[in-house]
Short mmCIF file of C-alpha atoms in Angstrom, two decimals:
data_model
loop_
_atom_site.label_atom_id
_atom_site.label_comp_id
_atom_site.label_asym_id
_atom_site.label_seq_id
_atom_site.Cartn_x
_atom_site.Cartn_y
_atom_site.Cartn_z
CA ARG A 1 -8.75 -63.12 -129.35
CA HIS A 2 -8.32 -66.79 -128.48
CA MET A 3 -12.09 -66.98 -128.08
CA ALA A 4 -12.41 -65.92 -131.73
CA TYR A 5 -10.39 -68.97 -132.76
CA LEU A 6 -12.50 -71.23 -130.57
CA GLU A 7 -15.69 -69.85 -132.10
CA CYS A 8 -14.29 -70.26 -135.62
CA CYS A 9 -13.32 -73.88 -134.85
CA SER A 10 -16.68 -74.80 -133.25
CA PHE A 11 -14.95 -74.86 -129.85
CA ASP A 12 -12.52 -77.58 -130.90
CA ALA A 13 -9.60 -76.53 -128.68
CA THR A 14 -7.04 -78.68 -130.52
CA LEU A 15 -7.94 -77.23 -133.93
CA ALA A 16 -8.05 -73.69 -132.52
CA ALA A 17 -4.58 -74.14 -131.01
CA ARG A 18 -3.21 -75.33 -134.35
CA LYS A 19 -4.63 -72.28 -136.11
CA ILE A 20 -3.11 -69.96 -133.49
CA VAL A 21 0.28 -71.60 -133.99
CA GLN A 22 -0.08 -71.22 -137.76
CA TYR A 23 -1.05 -67.56 -137.29
CA TRP A 24 2.23 -66.85 -135.49
CA GLU A 25 4.29 -68.91 -137.92
CA GLU A 26 2.85 -66.95 -140.87
CA ARG A 27 3.23 -63.64 -139.05
CA LEU A 28 6.87 -64.36 -138.27
CA GLU A 29 7.59 -65.40 -141.85
CA LEU A 30 5.89 -62.33 -143.32
CA PHE A 31 7.09 -59.59 -140.96
CA GLY A 32 10.38 -61.02 -139.71
CA VAL A 33 11.63 -61.18 -136.12
CA ALA A 34 12.08 -57.40 -135.81
CA ARG A 35 8.43 -56.59 -136.57
CA ALA A 36 6.38 -59.74 -135.97
CA PHE A 37 5.95 -59.10 -132.24
CA LEU A 38 5.14 -55.40 -132.45
CA SER A 39 1.54 -54.30 -132.13
CA MET A 40 -0.28 -54.84 -135.43
CA THR A 41 -1.01 -51.15 -135.97
CA LEU A 42 -0.01 -48.44 -138.40
CA HIS A 43 2.38 -47.03 -135.80
CA GLY A 44 3.69 -50.49 -134.86
CA ALA A 45 4.41 -53.41 -137.17
CA MET A 46 2.89 -51.58 -140.17
CA LYS A 47 4.70 -48.28 -139.60
CA ASP A 48 7.01 -48.69 -142.61
CA GLU A 49 4.07 -49.59 -144.89
CA VAL A 50 1.85 -46.55 -144.40
CA GLU A 51 3.17 -44.49 -147.31
CA TRP A 52 3.23 -47.54 -149.57
CA MET A 53 -0.36 -48.43 -148.71
CA MET A 54 -1.57 -44.97 -149.63
CA ALA A 55 0.41 -44.97 -152.85
CA THR A 56 -0.34 -48.32 -154.42
CA SER A 57 -2.32 -50.78 -152.31
CA SER A 58 -4.98 -52.48 -154.41
CA MET A 59 -7.14 -53.64 -151.47
CA MET A 60 -9.28 -51.88 -148.90
CA ILE A 61 -12.33 -52.41 -146.71
CA LEU A 62 -15.52 -50.88 -148.10
CA PRO A 63 -17.26 -48.43 -145.72
CA GLN A 64 -20.66 -50.17 -145.95
CA ARG A 65 -21.46 -53.80 -145.23
CA ASP A 66 -23.44 -55.89 -147.68
CA GLY A 67 -27.15 -56.68 -147.43
CA ARG A 68 -26.44 -59.53 -145.02
CA GLY A 69 -24.28 -57.43 -142.72
CA ARG A 70 -20.96 -58.88 -143.88
CA THR A 71 -17.74 -56.88 -144.15
CA VAL A 72 -16.55 -56.43 -147.75
CA ILE A 73 -12.92 -56.20 -148.87
CA PHE A 74 -12.51 -54.79 -152.38
CA GLY A 75 -9.51 -55.41 -154.61
CA ASP A 76 -8.64 -53.68 -157.88
CA PRO A 77 -5.29 -54.65 -159.48
CA SER A 78 -5.36 -51.56 -161.70
CA ARG A 79 -4.71 -49.39 -158.62
CA LYS A 80 -1.14 -50.69 -158.37
CA ASP A 81 1.82 -48.50 -159.21
CA MET A 82 3.96 -51.22 -160.75
CA SER A 83 7.13 -49.10 -160.38
CA ILE A 84 6.98 -49.55 -156.58
CA TYR A 85 4.66 -52.56 -156.21
CA ASP A 86 5.79 -55.43 -154.01
CA SER A 87 3.93 -58.72 -153.42
CA ARG A 88 5.07 -59.08 -149.81
CA ARG A 89 3.92 -55.58 -148.91
CA GLN A 90 0.56 -56.29 -150.51
CA VAL A 91 0.17 -59.36 -148.29
CA MET A 92 1.16 -57.24 -145.26
CA THR A 93 -1.63 -54.84 -146.19
CA MET A 94 -4.12 -57.71 -146.42
CA TRP A 95 -2.91 -58.95 -143.04
CA TYR A 96 -3.57 -55.53 -141.51
CA LEU A 97 -7.03 -55.34 -143.09
CA LEU A 98 -7.90 -58.72 -141.60
CA GLU A 99 -6.62 -57.59 -138.20
CA THR A 100 -9.04 -54.66 -138.27
CA VAL A 101 -11.89 -57.04 -139.17
CA LEU A 102 -10.87 -59.35 -136.32
CA GLN A 103 -11.36 -56.51 -133.82
CA ASP A 104 -15.07 -56.32 -134.71
CA ALA A 105 -17.16 -59.04 -133.02
CA GLU A 106 -20.05 -58.53 -135.42
CA ALA A 107 -17.73 -58.87 -138.43
CA ARG A 108 -16.28 -62.09 -137.00
CA ARG A 109 -19.75 -63.51 -136.54
CA ARG A 110 -21.19 -62.56 -139.92
CA GLY A 111 -18.04 -63.21 -141.92
CA LEU A 112 -16.21 -61.65 -144.81
CA VAL A 113 -16.87 -61.12 -148.52
CA VAL A 114 -14.06 -60.42 -151.00
CA VAL A 115 -14.85 -58.62 -154.27
CA THR A 116 -12.18 -58.24 -156.96
CA SER A 117 -12.53 -56.23 -160.16
CA ALA A 118 -10.36 -56.75 -163.23
CA LYS A 119 -12.32 -54.22 -165.28
CA TYR A 120 -9.40 -51.83 -165.73
CA SER A 121 -6.52 -54.21 -165.16
CA HIS A 122 -4.41 -56.29 -167.49
CA GLY A 123 -2.32 -59.41 -167.18
CA MET A 124 0.79 -57.62 -165.91
CA SER A 125 -1.11 -56.21 -162.90
CA MET A 126 -2.35 -59.60 -161.71
CA ASP A 127 -0.25 -60.89 -158.81
CA PHE A 128 -0.85 -64.61 -158.35
CA LYS A 129 1.83 -64.90 -155.66
CA SER A 130 0.14 -62.48 -153.27
CA ALA A 131 -3.30 -63.84 -154.23
CA SER A 132 -2.23 -67.35 -153.21
CA TRP A 133 -0.84 -66.10 -149.88
CA CYS A 134 -3.99 -64.07 -149.18
CA ARG A 135 -6.17 -67.11 -149.83
CA ARG A 136 -4.13 -68.93 -147.19
CA LEU A 137 -4.69 -66.11 -144.72
CA LEU A 138 -8.43 -66.25 -145.32
CA GLY A 139 -8.75 -70.00 -145.25
CA ASP A 140 -6.22 -71.14 -142.65
CA VAL A 141 -4.84 -68.30 -140.55
CA PHE A 142 -7.49 -65.78 -139.50
CA PRO A 143 -10.61 -66.82 -137.53
CA VAL A 144 -12.97 -64.87 -139.77
CA PRO A 145 -15.16 -67.03 -142.04
CA LEU A 146 -14.96 -66.26 -145.75
CA ARG A 147 -18.56 -66.29 -146.95
CA SER A 148 -17.89 -65.67 -150.63
CA SER A 149 -15.34 -64.42 -153.15
CA HIS A 150 -16.49 -62.57 -156.28
CA PHE A 151 -14.25 -61.94 -159.29
CA CYS A 152 -15.77 -59.31 -161.58
CA HIS A 153 -15.02 -58.54 -165.23
CA PRO A 154 -12.45 -61.29 -165.87
CA SER A 155 -11.05 -61.65 -169.36
CA LYS A 156 -12.75 -64.15 -171.65
CA VAL A 157 -9.78 -66.53 -171.32
CA ALA A 158 -9.86 -66.29 -167.51
CA ASN A 159 -13.61 -66.80 -167.33
CA TYR A 160 -13.88 -69.76 -169.69
CA VAL A 161 -10.45 -71.43 -169.36
CA LEU A 162 -8.48 -70.37 -166.27
CA PHE A 163 -11.26 -70.22 -163.67
CA PRO A 164 -12.72 -73.66 -164.45
CA ILE A 165 -9.24 -75.13 -163.97
CA LEU A 166 -8.68 -73.20 -160.71
CA LYS A 167 -12.08 -74.24 -159.36
CA PHE A 168 -11.24 -77.86 -160.13
CA LEU A 169 -8.06 -77.47 -158.04
CA MET A 170 -9.80 -75.67 -155.17
CA GLY A 171 -11.18 -77.50 -152.18
CA ARG A 172 -14.93 -78.08 -152.18
CA ASP A 173 -15.65 -75.30 -149.67
CA MET A 174 -13.68 -72.64 -151.56
CA ARG A 175 -15.06 -73.82 -154.91
CA LEU A 176 -18.65 -73.31 -153.74
CA ARG A 177 -17.85 -69.82 -152.43
CA PHE A 178 -16.05 -68.57 -155.55
CA LYS A 179 -18.17 -66.69 -158.08
CA SER A 180 -17.12 -65.22 -161.41
CA HIS A 181 -19.15 -62.36 -162.90
CA TYR A 182 -18.64 -61.86 -166.62
CA GLY A 183 -20.49 -59.48 -168.93
CA THR A 184 -21.50 -55.85 -169.28
CA ASP A 185 -21.44 -53.40 -166.38
CA SER A 186 -25.19 -53.71 -165.85
CA ALA A 187 -25.08 -57.52 -166.07
CA VAL A 188 -22.29 -57.76 -163.50
CA LEU A 189 -24.03 -55.30 -161.18
CA CYS A 190 -27.26 -57.28 -161.42
CA GLN A 191 -25.40 -60.50 -160.56
CA LEU A 192 -23.72 -58.88 -157.56
CA GLU A 193 -27.00 -57.47 -156.28
CA SER A 194 -28.41 -61.00 -156.10
CA TYR A 195 -25.73 -61.69 -153.46
CA GLY A 196 -26.57 -58.62 -151.38
CA LEU A 197 -23.85 -56.46 -152.96
CA THR A 198 -25.99 -53.49 -153.93
CA ARG A 199 -25.04 -50.23 -155.59
CA ASP A 200 -24.82 -48.33 -152.28
CA VAL A 201 -22.23 -50.87 -151.04
CA LEU A 202 -20.09 -51.16 -154.17
CA PRO A 203 -17.39 -48.73 -155.36
CA LYS A 204 -17.67 -46.64 -158.51
CA GLU A 205 -15.30 -49.08 -160.25
CA LEU A 206 -18.26 -51.49 -160.31
CA CYS A 207 -20.89 -48.84 -161.08
CA GLY A 208 -21.60 -48.41 -157.39
CA ALA A 209 -21.99 -45.25 -155.33
CA VAL A 210 -18.87 -45.43 -153.14
CA ASP A 211 -15.89 -43.22 -153.95
CA LEU A 212 -12.85 -45.01 -152.51
CA ASP A 213 -10.06 -42.99 -150.90
CA MET A 214 -7.25 -45.09 -149.43
CA LYS A 215 -5.39 -42.06 -148.06
CA LYS A 216 -8.46 -40.94 -146.13
CA TRP A 217 -9.01 -44.45 -144.77
CA VAL A 218 -5.39 -44.72 -143.60
CA HIS A 219 -5.54 -41.33 -141.87
CA GLU A 220 -8.77 -42.33 -140.14
CA ARG A 221 -7.18 -45.57 -138.96
CA LEU A 222 -4.15 -43.66 -137.63
CA ALA A 223 -6.43 -41.30 -135.71
CA HIS A 224 -8.41 -44.25 -134.33
CA GLU A 225 -5.28 -46.08 -133.22
CA TYR A 226 -3.76 -43.03 -131.53
CA ALA A 227 -7.04 -42.41 -129.69
CA ALA A 228 -7.21 -46.05 -128.59
CA ALA A 229 -3.59 -45.94 -127.41
CA ALA A 230 -4.24 -42.73 -125.47
CA ALA A 231 -7.35 -44.24 -123.84
CA THR A 232 -5.39 -47.36 -122.84
CA ALA A 233 -2.57 -45.25 -121.40
CA ALA A 234 -5.05 -43.12 -119.45
CA ALA A 235 -6.78 -46.22 -118.07
CA THR A 236 -3.42 -47.70 -117.06
CA ASP A 237 -2.45 -44.49 -115.26
CA THR A 238 -5.81 -44.44 -113.47
CA VAL A 239 -5.36 -48.01 -112.27
CA ALA A 240 -1.80 -47.28 -111.18
CA LEU A 241 -2.94 -44.26 -109.14
CA THR A 242 -5.86 -46.07 -107.50
CA PRO A 243 -5.03 -46.66 -103.82
CA PRO A 244 -5.09 -50.28 -102.57
#
């Protein structure tokens, strides 16, 4: 894991160490002392968030990578159940998603793409607090390079007034990686395809072919984590029983 930070920081040990310290500071602030040092799994630090994730999380990792082999995280604010929605729990979910990306060496090397759709959302479902925190995770905390961020179907006001102001306030690197896609469904899809985000990669919310199922994804992750834990336990027992 420390090697991932070194790779991300071009093997600048001082910068990598600072990012590792910031990782633990953010993790402690977000999860609290009781959970911050548990394993970052759905049966560890995220145990209390499983039901919430399945019920109202607006973010998930798409099953297919884009045309350049990059992992894609999709966000749709309209998926939120505002009666139980909580900004902090949404950031916890993003943290867990990034932890799963961090486990994949190929994903770390090729980087991450974030796609957000506001096609079915409205102003009340936009959470700028969690969005700001998630941008910090992507830019400063996790050693996974953000290759691009695509905001699809913004309102006219957001596209022509809000986004130009936000891009002015962004740092140069983030400003160059942020793309807004405004227009009809076919126009937005055509724009996304020019960035390697083709129909077979995108969810149906963006006229793609992927039918998203957060409950299925969570159950698959639980099964994967239990299998990994069992394999680790078996390996530990084997080592313990090996004669000197």
